[in-house]
Amino acid sequence: MGTTDESKSKVQVVALLESAYQTSIQGFASVIGYDDGQSYHTKPEELVEATSALDDRECQGLETEVKKQIQQLDAEIAKMQADRDGLAHILNEINNEREMERQRQAALEAARIAEQKRRAEAEAEAERAKRRRIEKERKETERSDRGKYIDFNLHESDYVQQNFGKTVTSMAMGGTATVMLYEDGDWMYTAGLPKLLHNKLKGRAKHHPSPVYVAVGSQDRYYIKFSNGKSEWVGCDDLTEELNSSSSSKVKSVAFGEEWDSYFVVYTDGGYAYQSVPSELVKLIKKRIKADLSCVSLGPDGEYYVGAEDGRAWWGGMHADNLSIAGKVKDRIKFMDFGDDDSFFFGYSLFRCACEYLLQSRVSFPATMIGTSSTAQWLGRLSAVPVWQRGSTSAGKMVARSAWNKERQFKS
């Protein structure tokens, strides 16, 4: 039933009640009443007196009329009750529909929030994966830049070979000693390390700032920098004055030469300072006239190595045999250092360009990208060659040298 029907029912009931009232009044009007000019009214006290004066016949007639009107009212009431029940049912249906709609909207909102949360979590995970990928690529770039492979002619070579790996962040020689620092803050060194440096490393607790860079020279000279930015060294007064003139965070490399007062410092902005270095090195530096150096190494017998930010490198003052060894991978050498008795080592990468990234990522690429199908097959075999890890045996060096020899054969 609509709203209009409901209103009509209410009007009919009100009209019926008014009609019953008027009928009752008019029924008693003949007994006694008064006229106010608009309608006829029976005074209550007079109505009682008049009613008591009626005879039985008149009372029966009045009783019959009252019962009749009561029956009519009961019928109207029953009809109104039925109408009310119907309207109540409709109202209940409306409320049920409203509740179902509320629940549906609540479910939609919950689903929207859940989807929003899922997307946020997915985006957060994607961002974390991106950061992990970027960090991995950054580490791989750093490892490649410093050289993930080494060759050497040095004291305790087997021990050095067993402990070298791609996680070595800094490696240095001085006298007969070799020292290596690792990404996890650990370190390794051989006999002959300067006493003060040996004590600094051996007695260092794990919770102390870890060493991040080290350089060693003859005559017990050394320079070491820690993760908190602090550094310590032993060297000539001029070197101390130079290092004290700038923050240690700006120092990129330090080298100690043949004499006590011989040194070369390279800064993070490519600038440098040096004293009493080989004349050939001075000529090279003055000829280039560029502040783009990445590192410089000096040896005890006039050896030197210079690396630039663009990947180019120069070296000299070395024994002919060592020059021959370095010449095999000359365009891929990343770092070099020198010790006593013509000992030296150098770090290098297998490739000069993005080929190494393709191999490390094991990306499928057509032979046309690198030349011939035989080249692609050879690179595929080379990708299976493991990088030397700490704790590896001499077989690791044999495998690496085997890969090196294959490369030389291919280039020839």
mmCIF file of C-alpha atoms in Angstrom:
data_model
loop_
_atom_site.group_PDB
_atom_site.id
_atom_site.type_symbol
_atom_site.label_atom_id
_atom_site.label_comp_id
_atom_site.label_asym_id
_atom_site.label_seq_id
_atom_site.Cartn_x
_atom_site.Cartn_y
_atom_site.Cartn_z
ATOM 1 C CA MET A 1 0.000 0.000 0.000
ATOM 2 C CA GLY A 2 1.324 3.406 -0.931
ATOM 3 C CA THR A 3 1.471 6.580 1.139
ATOM 4 C CA THR A 4 -1.707 7.980 -0.484
ATOM 5 C CA ASP A 5 -3.760 4.909 0.548
ATOM 6 C CA GLU A 6 -2.373 5.154 4.066
ATOM 7 C CA SER A 7 -3.454 8.798 4.323
ATOM 8 C CA LYS A 8 -6.939 7.994 2.989
ATOM 9 C CA SER A 9 -7.371 5.287 5.631
ATOM 10 C CA LYS A 10 -6.441 7.700 8.369
ATOM 11 C CA VAL A 11 -8.880 10.306 7.043
ATOM 12 C CA GLN A 12 -11.683 7.729 6.853
ATOM 13 C CA VAL A 13 -11.081 6.650 10.462
ATOM 14 C CA VAL A 14 -11.102 10.223 11.719
ATOM 15 C CA ALA A 15 -14.262 10.964 9.715
ATOM 16 C CA LEU A 16 -15.921 7.846 11.112
ATOM 17 C CA LEU A 17 -15.103 8.854 14.673
ATOM 18 C CA GLU A 18 -16.417 12.341 14.094
ATOM 19 C CA SER A 19 -19.563 10.910 12.494
ATOM 20 C CA ALA A 20 -20.143 8.580 15.439
ATOM 21 C CA TYR A 21 -19.703 11.434 17.832
ATOM 22 C CA GLN A 22 -22.109 13.671 15.942
ATOM 23 C CA THR A 23 -24.665 10.837 15.672
ATOM 24 C CA SER A 24 -24.507 10.254 19.416
ATOM 25 C CA ILE A 25 -24.986 13.940 20.121
ATOM 26 C CA GLN A 26 -27.865 14.223 17.720
ATOM 27 C CA GLY A 27 -29.449 11.133 19.317
ATOM 28 C CA PHE A 28 -29.567 12.895 22.609
ATOM 29 C CA ALA A 29 -30.478 16.286 21.189
ATOM 30 C CA SER A 30 -34.183 15.661 21.607
ATOM 31 C CA VAL A 31 -33.703 15.190 25.323
ATOM 32 C CA ILE A 32 -31.985 18.422 26.162
ATOM 33 C CA GLY A 33 -29.310 20.621 24.673
ATOM 34 C CA TYR A 34 -28.271 24.040 23.730
ATOM 35 C CA ASP A 35 -27.362 25.903 20.591
ATOM 36 C CA ASP A 36 -24.254 28.071 20.449
ATOM 37 C CA GLY A 37 -25.170 29.411 17.066
ATOM 38 C CA GLN A 38 -22.973 26.962 15.187
ATOM 39 C CA SER A 39 -23.979 23.487 16.417
ATOM 40 C CA TYR A 40 -26.130 21.769 18.958
ATOM 41 C CA HIS A 41 -24.460 20.495 22.149
ATOM 42 C CA THR A 42 -25.729 18.407 24.992
ATOM 43 C CA LYS A 43 -24.658 19.473 28.422
ATOM 44 C CA PRO A 44 -23.160 16.497 30.311
ATOM 45 C CA GLU A 45 -25.014 16.950 33.563
ATOM 46 C CA GLU A 46 -28.318 17.422 31.792
ATOM 47 C CA LEU A 47 -27.571 14.420 29.538
ATOM 48 C CA VAL A 48 -27.259 12.191 32.605
ATOM 49 C CA GLU A 49 -30.511 13.458 34.032
ATOM 50 C CA ALA A 50 -32.253 13.067 30.715
ATOM 51 C CA THR A 51 -30.937 9.567 30.252
ATOM 52 C CA SER A 52 -32.173 8.447 33.627
ATOM 53 C CA ALA A 53 -35.570 9.719 32.745
ATOM 54 C CA LEU A 54 -35.857 7.622 29.614
ATOM 55 C CA ASP A 55 -38.053 4.593 29.679
ATOM 56 C CA ASP A 56 -36.840 1.099 28.828
ATOM 57 C CA ARG A 57 -37.995 1.254 25.256
ATOM 58 C CA GLU A 58 -36.069 4.370 24.607
ATOM 59 C CA CYS A 59 -33.049 2.949 26.451
ATOM 60 C CA GLN A 60 -33.133 -0.204 24.355
ATOM 61 C CA GLY A 61 -33.224 1.860 21.213
ATOM 62 C CA LEU A 62 -30.310 3.920 22.383
ATOM 63 C CA GLU A 63 -28.410 0.787 23.444
ATOM 64 C CA THR A 64 -28.958 -0.779 20.067
ATOM 65 C CA GLU A 65 -27.684 2.315 18.337
ATOM 66 C CA VAL A 66 -24.568 2.458 20.561
ATOM 67 C CA LYS A 67 -23.789 -1.232 19.980
ATOM 68 C CA LYS A 68 -24.233 -0.715 16.286
ATOM 69 C CA GLN A 69 -21.768 2.123 16.292
ATOM 70 C CA ILE A 70 -19.357 0.133 18.457
ATOM 71 C CA GLN A 71 -19.526 -2.700 15.931
ATOM 72 C CA GLN A 72 -18.852 -0.255 13.148
ATOM 73 C CA LEU A 73 -15.915 1.171 15.068
ATOM 74 C CA ASP A 74 -14.594 -2.339 15.767
ATOM 75 C CA ALA A 75 -14.832 -3.094 12.063
ATOM 76 C CA GLU A 76 -13.021 0.098 11.246
ATOM 77 C CA ILE A 77 -10.421 -0.639 13.899
ATOM 78 C CA ALA A 78 -9.925 -4.161 12.531
ATOM 79 C CA LYS A 79 -9.546 -2.745 9.050
ATOM 80 C CA MET A 80 -7.092 -0.144 10.290
ATOM 81 C CA GLN A 81 -5.181 -2.833 12.202
ATOM 82 C CA ALA A 82 -4.993 -4.899 9.032
ATOM 83 C CA ASP A 83 -3.835 -1.840 7.140
ATOM 84 C CA ARG A 84 -1.304 -1.154 9.880
ATOM 85 C CA ASP A 85 -0.022 -4.725 9.753
ATOM 86 C CA GLY A 86 0.376 -4.418 6.005
ATOM 87 C CA LEU A 87 2.210 -1.139 6.331
ATOM 88 C CA ALA A 88 4.376 -2.594 9.113
ATOM 89 C CA HIS A 89 5.269 -5.495 6.803
ATOM 90 C CA ILE A 90 6.190 -3.068 4.051
ATOM 91 C CA LEU A 91 8.248 -1.014 6.509
ATOM 92 C CA ASN A 92 10.011 -4.172 7.675
ATOM 93 C CA GLU A 93 10.816 -5.043 4.065
ATOM 94 C CA ILE A 94 12.165 -1.542 3.548
ATOM 95 C CA ASN A 95 14.338 -1.868 6.665
ATOM 96 C CA ASN A 96 15.554 -5.282 5.519
ATOM 97 C CA GLU A 97 16.445 -3.874 2.116
ATOM 98 C CA ARG A 98 18.196 -0.956 3.772
ATOM 99 C CA GLU A 99 20.178 -3.312 6.040
ATOM 100 C CA MET A 100 21.120 -5.520 3.104
ATOM 101 C CA GLU A 101 22.255 -2.445 1.188
ATOM 102 C CA ARG A 102 24.237 -1.272 4.212
ATOM 103 C CA GLN A 103 25.904 -4.671 4.476
ATOM 104 C CA ARG A 104 26.587 -4.674 0.744
ATOM 105 C CA GLN A 105 28.155 -1.216 0.929
ATOM 106 C CA ALA A 106 30.152 -2.269 4.001
ATOM 107 C CA ALA A 107 31.397 -5.336 2.131
ATOM 108 C CA LEU A 108 32.316 -3.163 -0.859
ATOM 109 C CA GLU A 109 34.154 -0.731 1.416
ATOM 110 C CA ALA A 110 35.968 -3.585 3.156
ATOM 111 C CA ALA A 111 36.916 -5.022 -0.235
ATOM 112 C CA ARG A 112 38.094 -1.584 -1.379
ATOM 113 C CA ILE A 113 40.217 -1.158 1.746
ATOM 114 C CA ALA A 114 41.603 -4.695 1.379
ATOM 115 C CA GLU A 115 42.431 -4.048 -2.282
ATOM 116 C CA GLN A 116 44.010 -0.723 -1.383
ATOM 117 C CA LYS A 117 46.082 -2.462 1.307
ATOM 118 C CA ARG A 118 47.037 -5.244 -1.098
ATOM 119 C CA ARG A 119 48.135 -2.726 -3.715
ATOM 120 C CA ALA A 120 50.056 -0.729 -1.118
ATOM 121 C CA GLU A 121 51.801 -3.905 0.069
ATOM 122 C CA ALA A 122 52.502 -4.915 -3.534
ATOM 123 C CA GLU A 123 53.898 -1.463 -4.297
ATOM 124 C CA ALA A 124 55.970 -1.549 -1.113
ATOM 125 C CA GLU A 125 57.311 -4.995 -1.995
ATOM 126 C CA ALA A 126 58.031 -3.821 -5.547
ATOM 127 C CA GLU A 127 59.870 -0.818 -4.109
ATOM 128 C CA ARG A 128 61.830 -3.074 -1.749
ATOM 129 C CA ALA A 129 62.660 -5.397 -4.648
ATOM 130 C CA LYS A 130 63.730 -2.377 -6.686
ATOM 131 C CA ARG A 131 65.968 -1.164 -3.869
ATOM 132 C CA ARG A 132 67.419 -4.669 -3.485
ATOM 133 C CA ARG A 133 68.045 -4.816 -7.227
ATOM 134 C CA ILE A 134 69.626 -1.368 -7.241
ATOM 135 C CA GLU A 135 71.760 -2.277 -4.230
ATOM 136 C CA LYS A 136 72.786 -5.541 -5.884
ATOM 137 C CA GLU A 137 73.661 -3.721 -9.097
ATOM 138 C CA ARG A 138 75.551 -1.097 -7.097
ATOM 139 C CA LYS A 139 77.552 -3.791 -5.330
ATOM 140 C CA GLU A 140 78.241 -5.600 -8.582
ATOM 141 C CA THR A 141 79.353 -2.334 -10.166
ATOM 142 C CA GLU A 142 81.654 -1.620 -7.230
ATOM 143 C CA ARG A 143 83.028 -5.155 -7.360
ATOM 144 C CA SER A 144 83.619 -4.889 -11.081
ATOM 145 C CA ASP A 145 85.216 -1.467 -10.700
ATOM 146 C CA ARG A 146 87.705 -2.733 -8.137
ATOM 147 C CA GLY A 147 88.281 -6.035 -9.977
ATOM 148 C CA LYS A 148 86.687 -9.350 -9.063
ATOM 149 C CA TYR A 149 89.714 -11.358 -10.201
ATOM 150 C CA ILE A 150 93.392 -11.071 -9.341
ATOM 151 C CA ASP A 151 96.772 -12.186 -10.556
ATOM 152 C CA PHE A 152 99.919 -11.793 -8.538
ATOM 153 C CA ASN A 153 103.515 -12.525 -7.764
ATOM 154 C CA LEU A 154 103.751 -12.231 -4.005
ATOM 155 C CA HIS A 155 104.671 -13.827 -0.698
ATOM 156 C CA GLU A 156 102.283 -16.433 0.775
ATOM 157 C CA SER A 157 100.426 -16.498 -2.532
ATOM 158 C CA ASP A 158 98.434 -19.643 -1.696
ATOM 159 C CA TYR A 159 97.028 -18.073 1.463
ATOM 160 C CA VAL A 160 96.144 -14.881 -0.405
ATOM 161 C CA GLN A 161 94.502 -16.845 -3.210
ATOM 162 C CA GLN A 162 92.403 -18.865 -0.771
ATOM 163 C CA ASN A 163 91.102 -15.742 0.934
ATOM 164 C CA PHE A 164 90.504 -13.507 -2.059
ATOM 165 C CA GLY A 165 86.968 -13.133 -3.392
ATOM 166 C CA LYS A 166 84.628 -10.648 -4.983
ATOM 167 C CA THR A 167 83.640 -9.327 -1.544
ATOM 168 C CA VAL A 168 87.119 -7.891 -0.965
ATOM 169 C CA THR A 169 86.660 -4.121 -0.720
ATOM 170 C CA SER A 170 90.274 -3.082 -0.198
ATOM 171 C CA MET A 171 93.566 -4.878 -0.726
ATOM 172 C CA ALA A 172 97.078 -3.603 -0.130
ATOM 173 C CA MET A 173 100.712 -4.714 -0.055
ATOM 174 C CA GLY A 174 103.659 -3.399 1.896
ATOM 175 C CA GLY A 175 107.015 -5.060 2.462
ATOM 176 C CA THR A 176 106.207 -8.772 2.426
ATOM 177 C CA ALA A 177 102.704 -8.406 3.866
ATOM 178 C CA THR A 178 99.311 -8.454 2.188
ATOM 179 C CA VAL A 179 96.084 -7.278 3.831
ATOM 180 C CA MET A 180 92.489 -7.564 2.610
ATOM 181 C CA LEU A 181 89.247 -6.012 3.906
ATOM 182 C CA TYR A 182 85.789 -7.449 3.186
ATOM 183 C CA GLU A 183 82.255 -6.149 2.694
ATOM 184 C CA ASP A 184 81.085 -7.707 5.965
ATOM 185 C CA GLY A 185 83.703 -5.778 7.954
ATOM 186 C CA ASP A 186 86.077 -8.721 8.306
ATOM 187 C CA TRP A 187 89.763 -8.659 7.340
ATOM 188 C CA MET A 188 92.706 -10.933 6.536
ATOM 189 C CA TYR A 189 96.462 -10.321 6.584
ATOM 190 C CA THR A 190 99.705 -12.216 6.172
ATOM 191 C CA ALA A 191 102.937 -12.013 8.149
ATOM 192 C CA GLY A 192 105.010 -8.853 8.014
ATOM 193 C CA LEU A 193 102.225 -6.328 8.602
ATOM 194 C CA PRO A 194 103.356 -3.094 10.362
ATOM 195 C CA LYS A 195 103.097 -3.691 14.097
ATOM 196 C CA LEU A 196 100.762 -0.781 14.831
ATOM 197 C CA LEU A 197 98.427 -1.784 12.003
ATOM 198 C CA HIS A 198 98.558 -5.418 13.106
ATOM 199 C CA ASN A 199 97.556 -4.437 16.640
ATOM 200 C CA LYS A 200 94.825 -2.158 15.310
ATOM 201 C CA LEU A 201 93.216 -5.032 13.381
ATOM 202 C CA LYS A 202 93.933 -7.964 15.683
ATOM 203 C CA GLY A 203 92.598 -6.259 18.795
ATOM 204 C CA ARG A 204 89.561 -4.748 17.111
ATOM 205 C CA ALA A 205 86.181 -5.835 18.504
ATOM 206 C CA LYS A 206 83.374 -6.679 16.103
ATOM 207 C CA HIS A 207 81.165 -3.889 17.455
ATOM 208 C CA HIS A 208 83.785 -1.257 16.667
ATOM 209 C CA PRO A 209 83.588 0.629 13.344
ATOM 210 C CA SER A 210 84.885 -1.701 10.655
ATOM 211 C CA PRO A 211 87.859 -0.830 8.422
ATOM 212 C CA VAL A 212 86.853 0.193 4.890
ATOM 213 C CA TYR A 213 90.158 1.183 3.271
ATOM 214 C CA VAL A 214 93.792 0.332 3.899
ATOM 215 C CA ALA A 215 97.153 1.190 2.359
ATOM 216 C CA VAL A 216 100.534 -0.205 3.407
ATOM 217 C CA GLY A 217 104.081 0.864 2.585
ATOM 218 C CA SER A 218 107.621 0.016 3.517
ATOM 219 C CA GLN A 219 109.208 1.231 6.757
ATOM 220 C CA ASP A 220 106.057 0.357 8.732
ATOM 221 C CA ARG A 221 103.985 3.091 7.091
ATOM 222 C CA TYR A 222 100.255 2.596 6.711
ATOM 223 C CA TYR A 223 96.916 4.383 6.370
ATOM 224 C CA ILE A 224 93.580 2.925 7.474
ATOM 225 C CA LYS A 225 90.073 4.422 7.349
ATOM 226 C CA PHE A 226 87.026 3.182 9.269
ATOM 227 C CA SER A 227 83.298 3.161 8.605
ATOM 228 C CA ASN A 228 82.719 6.039 11.036
ATOM 229 C CA GLY A 229 84.902 8.312 8.872
ATOM 230 C CA LYS A 230 87.887 8.319 11.195
ATOM 231 C CA SER A 231 91.351 7.341 9.982
ATOM 232 C CA GLU A 232 94.819 6.625 11.365
ATOM 233 C CA TRP A 233 98.215 6.510 9.722
ATOM 234 C CA VAL A 234 101.970 6.433 10.148
ATOM 235 C CA GLY A 235 104.014 8.504 7.710
ATOM 236 C CA CYS A 236 106.177 11.549 7.257
ATOM 237 C CA ASP A 237 105.281 14.934 8.718
ATOM 238 C CA ASP A 238 104.377 16.360 5.309
ATOM 239 C CA LEU A 239 101.878 13.544 4.773
ATOM 240 C CA THR A 240 100.396 14.162 8.217
ATOM 241 C CA GLU A 241 100.046 17.859 7.428
ATOM 242 C CA GLU A 242 98.390 17.045 4.105
ATOM 243 C CA LEU A 243 95.925 14.570 5.612
ATOM 244 C CA ASN A 244 95.081 16.906 8.484
ATOM 245 C CA SER A 245 94.222 19.668 6.019
ATOM 246 C CA SER A 246 91.182 17.776 4.753
ATOM 247 C CA SER A 247 88.469 15.510 6.104
ATOM 248 C CA SER A 248 89.271 11.802 5.976
ATOM 249 C CA SER A 249 85.956 11.254 4.171
ATOM 250 C CA LYS A 250 87.464 13.069 1.181
ATOM 251 C CA VAL A 251 90.498 10.774 1.000
ATOM 252 C CA LYS A 252 90.101 8.132 -1.703
ATOM 253 C CA SER A 253 93.552 6.532 -1.783
ATOM 254 C CA VAL A 254 96.947 6.876 -0.116
ATOM 255 C CA ALA A 255 100.225 5.457 -1.405
ATOM 256 C CA PHE A 256 103.683 5.186 0.150
ATOM 257 C CA GLY A 257 106.757 5.327 -2.088
ATOM 258 C CA GLU A 258 110.396 4.381 -1.998
ATOM 259 C CA GLU A 259 111.539 6.955 0.568
ATOM 260 C CA TRP A 260 110.117 7.812 3.987
ATOM 261 C CA ASP A 261 108.798 11.163 2.717
ATOM 262 C CA SER A 262 107.377 9.743 -0.541
ATOM 263 C CA TYR A 263 103.588 9.688 -0.772
ATOM 264 C CA PHE A 264 100.652 10.260 -3.118
ATOM 265 C CA VAL A 265 97.138 11.139 -1.898
ATOM 266 C CA VAL A 266 94.053 11.078 -4.156
ATOM 267 C CA TYR A 267 90.832 12.772 -3.072
ATOM 268 C CA THR A 268 87.231 11.915 -3.901
ATOM 269 C CA ASP A 269 86.897 14.945 -6.198
ATOM 270 C CA GLY A 270 89.758 13.688 -8.383
ATOM 271 C CA GLY A 271 92.278 16.070 -6.889
ATOM 272 C CA TYR A 272 95.607 14.902 -5.526
ATOM 273 C CA ALA A 273 98.786 15.776 -3.644
ATOM 274 C CA TYR A 274 102.190 14.092 -3.864
ATOM 275 C CA GLN A 275 105.824 14.323 -2.843
ATOM 276 C CA SER A 276 109.037 12.536 -3.865
ATOM 277 C CA VAL A 277 107.395 10.220 -6.415
ATOM 278 C CA PRO A 278 109.027 8.675 -9.535
ATOM 279 C CA SER A 279 109.817 11.195 -12.284
ATOM 280 C CA GLU A 280 107.892 9.174 -14.868
ATOM 281 C CA LEU A 281 104.786 9.456 -12.712
ATOM 282 C CA VAL A 282 105.279 13.210 -12.361
ATOM 283 C CA LYS A 283 105.536 13.540 -16.153
ATOM 284 C CA LEU A 284 102.335 11.550 -16.603
ATOM 285 C CA ILE A 285 100.431 13.648 -14.067
ATOM 286 C CA LYS A 286 101.623 16.941 -15.554
ATOM 287 C CA LYS A 287 100.906 15.762 -19.081
ATOM 288 C CA ARG A 288 97.303 14.845 -18.324
ATOM 289 C CA ILE A 289 96.473 18.013 -16.350
ATOM 290 C CA LYS A 290 93.177 16.480 -15.197
ATOM 291 C CA ALA A 291 91.646 16.164 -11.762
ATOM 292 C CA ASP A 292 90.014 12.813 -12.503
ATOM 293 C CA LEU A 293 92.208 10.316 -10.684
ATOM 294 C CA SER A 294 90.582 7.369 -8.920
ATOM 295 C CA CYS A 295 93.695 5.922 -7.259
ATOM 296 C CA VAL A 296 97.492 5.900 -7.312
ATOM 297 C CA SER A 297 99.807 3.171 -5.964
ATOM 298 C CA LEU A 298 103.533 3.369 -5.315
ATOM 299 C CA GLY A 299 106.131 0.643 -4.805
ATOM 300 C CA PRO A 300 109.396 0.420 -2.850
ATOM 301 C CA ASP A 301 111.555 0.431 -6.010
ATOM 302 C CA GLY A 302 110.022 3.170 -8.146
ATOM 303 C CA GLU A 303 106.925 1.241 -9.244
ATOM 304 C CA TYR A 304 103.681 3.142 -9.760
ATOM 305 C CA TYR A 305 100.100 2.649 -10.902
ATOM 306 C CA VAL A 306 97.603 5.366 -11.875
ATOM 307 C CA GLY A 307 93.868 4.832 -12.364
ATOM 308 C CA ALA A 308 91.436 7.417 -13.772
ATOM 309 C CA GLU A 309 87.674 7.766 -13.314
ATOM 310 C CA ASP A 310 87.044 6.873 -16.973
ATOM 311 C CA GLY A 311 88.616 3.429 -16.448
ATOM 312 C CA ARG A 312 91.956 4.183 -18.096
ATOM 313 C CA ALA A 313 95.105 3.124 -16.252
ATOM 314 C CA TRP A 314 98.884 3.535 -16.507
ATOM 315 C CA TRP A 315 101.744 1.808 -14.729
ATOM 316 C CA GLY A 316 105.520 1.617 -14.856
ATOM 317 C CA GLY A 317 108.812 1.171 -13.017
ATOM 318 C CA MET A 318 108.109 -2.573 -12.823
ATOM 319 C CA HIS A 319 110.207 -5.661 -13.452
ATOM 320 C CA ALA A 320 109.901 -6.946 -17.023
ATOM 321 C CA ASP A 321 108.262 -10.211 -15.920
ATOM 322 C CA ASN A 322 105.612 -8.325 -13.985
ATOM 323 C CA LEU A 323 105.009 -6.007 -16.931
ATOM 324 C CA SER A 324 104.469 -9.078 -19.093
ATOM 325 C CA ILE A 325 101.936 -10.540 -16.646
ATOM 326 C CA ALA A 326 100.036 -7.265 -16.418
ATOM 327 C CA GLY A 327 100.126 -6.826 -20.182
ATOM 328 C CA LYS A 328 97.926 -9.882 -20.655
ATOM 329 C CA VAL A 329 94.887 -8.027 -19.293
ATOM 330 C CA LYS A 330 96.180 -4.483 -19.534
ATOM 331 C CA ASP A 331 92.921 -2.864 -20.638
ATOM 332 C CA ARG A 332 90.929 -4.471 -17.818
ATOM 333 C CA ILE A 333 93.142 -3.830 -14.805
ATOM 334 C CA LYS A 334 91.300 -2.003 -12.021
ATOM 335 C CA PHE A 335 93.970 -1.734 -9.329
ATOM 336 C CA MET A 336 97.586 -2.613 -8.684
ATOM 337 C CA ASP A 337 99.900 -2.552 -5.666
ATOM 338 C CA PHE A 338 103.515 -3.430 -4.974
ATOM 339 C CA GLY A 339 105.690 -5.007 -2.271
ATOM 340 C CA ASP A 340 109.281 -6.004 -1.636
ATOM 341 C CA ASP A 341 111.326 -8.264 -3.935
ATOM 342 C CA ASP A 342 109.345 -7.330 -7.083
ATOM 343 C CA SER A 343 106.167 -8.729 -5.573
ATOM 344 C CA PHE A 344 102.904 -7.239 -6.826
ATOM 345 C CA PHE A 345 99.262 -8.004 -7.532
ATOM 346 C CA PHE A 346 96.530 -6.531 -9.689
ATOM 347 C CA GLY A 347 92.759 -6.812 -9.715
ATOM 348 C CA TYR A 348 90.958 -7.020 -13.040
ATOM 349 C CA SER A 349 87.644 -7.771 -14.731
ATOM 350 C CA LEU A 350 87.142 -10.400 -17.404
ATOM 351 C CA PHE A 351 85.585 -7.892 -19.783
ATOM 352 C CA ARG A 352 85.942 -4.224 -20.557
ATOM 353 C CA CYS A 353 82.244 -3.536 -21.190
ATOM 354 C CA ALA A 354 78.702 -4.715 -20.462
ATOM 355 C CA CYS A 355 79.488 -8.303 -21.467
ATOM 356 C CA GLU A 356 80.314 -9.064 -17.852
ATOM 357 C CA TYR A 357 76.883 -7.835 -16.774
ATOM 358 C CA LEU A 358 75.240 -10.078 -19.386
ATOM 359 C CA LEU A 359 77.176 -13.060 -18.098
ATOM 360 C CA GLN A 360 76.499 -12.334 -14.434
ATOM 361 C CA SER A 361 72.778 -11.887 -15.167
ATOM 362 C CA ARG A 362 72.770 -14.895 -17.542
ATOM 363 C CA VAL A 363 70.824 -12.849 -20.094
ATOM 364 C CA SER A 364 70.111 -14.615 -23.388
ATOM 365 C CA PHE A 365 71.497 -12.616 -26.295
ATOM 366 C CA PRO A 366 71.981 -13.330 -30.013
ATOM 367 C CA ALA A 367 75.406 -13.958 -31.457
ATOM 368 C CA THR A 368 75.099 -10.809 -33.580
ATOM 369 C CA MET A 369 75.400 -8.744 -30.400
ATOM 370 C CA ILE A 370 78.975 -9.820 -29.838
ATOM 371 C CA GLY A 371 80.215 -11.036 -33.185
ATOM 372 C CA THR A 372 79.961 -14.699 -34.116
ATOM 373 C CA SER A 373 78.104 -17.740 -32.860
ATOM 374 C CA SER A 374 81.379 -19.287 -31.718
ATOM 375 C CA THR A 375 81.948 -16.211 -29.572
ATOM 376 C CA ALA A 376 78.504 -16.580 -28.004
ATOM 377 C CA GLN A 377 79.153 -20.259 -27.290
ATOM 378 C CA TRP A 378 82.491 -19.421 -25.686
ATOM 379 C CA LEU A 379 80.928 -16.687 -23.543
ATOM 380 C CA GLY A 380 78.225 -19.140 -22.501
ATOM 381 C CA ARG A 381 80.858 -21.596 -21.310
ATOM 382 C CA LEU A 382 82.730 -18.822 -19.539
ATOM 383 C CA SER A 383 79.599 -17.746 -17.661
ATOM 384 C CA ALA A 384 79.759 -21.031 -15.746
ATOM 385 C CA VAL A 385 83.243 -20.288 -14.401
ATOM 386 C CA PRO A 386 82.877 -19.534 -10.664
ATOM 387 C CA VAL A 387 84.324 -16.418 -9.105
ATOM 388 C CA TRP A 388 87.065 -17.134 -6.574
ATOM 389 C CA GLN A 389 85.604 -17.314 -3.118
ATOM 390 C CA ARG A 390 87.203 -17.086 0.283
ATOM 391 C CA GLY A 391 88.223 -20.548 1.364
ATOM 392 C CA SER A 392 88.579 -21.869 -2.200
ATOM 393 C CA THR A 393 91.439 -24.201 -3.092
ATOM 394 C CA SER A 394 94.170 -23.871 -5.680
ATOM 395 C CA ALA A 395 91.778 -25.470 -8.164
ATOM 396 C CA GLY A 396 89.885 -22.165 -8.173
ATOM 397 C CA LYS A 397 92.931 -20.390 -9.512
ATOM 398 C CA MET A 398 93.416 -23.091 -12.135
ATOM 399 C CA VAL A 399 89.834 -22.638 -13.346
ATOM 400 C CA ALA A 400 90.219 -18.864 -13.491
ATOM 401 C CA ARG A 401 93.497 -19.158 -15.376
ATOM 402 C CA SER A 402 91.864 -21.641 -17.757
ATOM 403 C CA ALA A 403 89.166 -19.080 -18.535
ATOM 404 C CA TRP A 404 91.851 -16.432 -18.951
ATOM 405 C CA ASN A 405 93.773 -18.598 -21.420
ATOM 406 C CA LYS A 406 90.600 -19.243 -23.450
ATOM 407 C CA GLU A 407 90.031 -15.524 -23.649
ATOM 408 C CA ARG A 408 93.574 -14.905 -24.856
ATOM 409 C CA GLN A 409 93.179 -17.579 -27.530
ATOM 410 C CA PHE A 410 89.921 -16.018 -28.673
ATOM 411 C CA LYS A 411 91.442 -12.526 -28.891
ATOM 412 C CA SER A 412 94.422 -13.788 -30.878
#
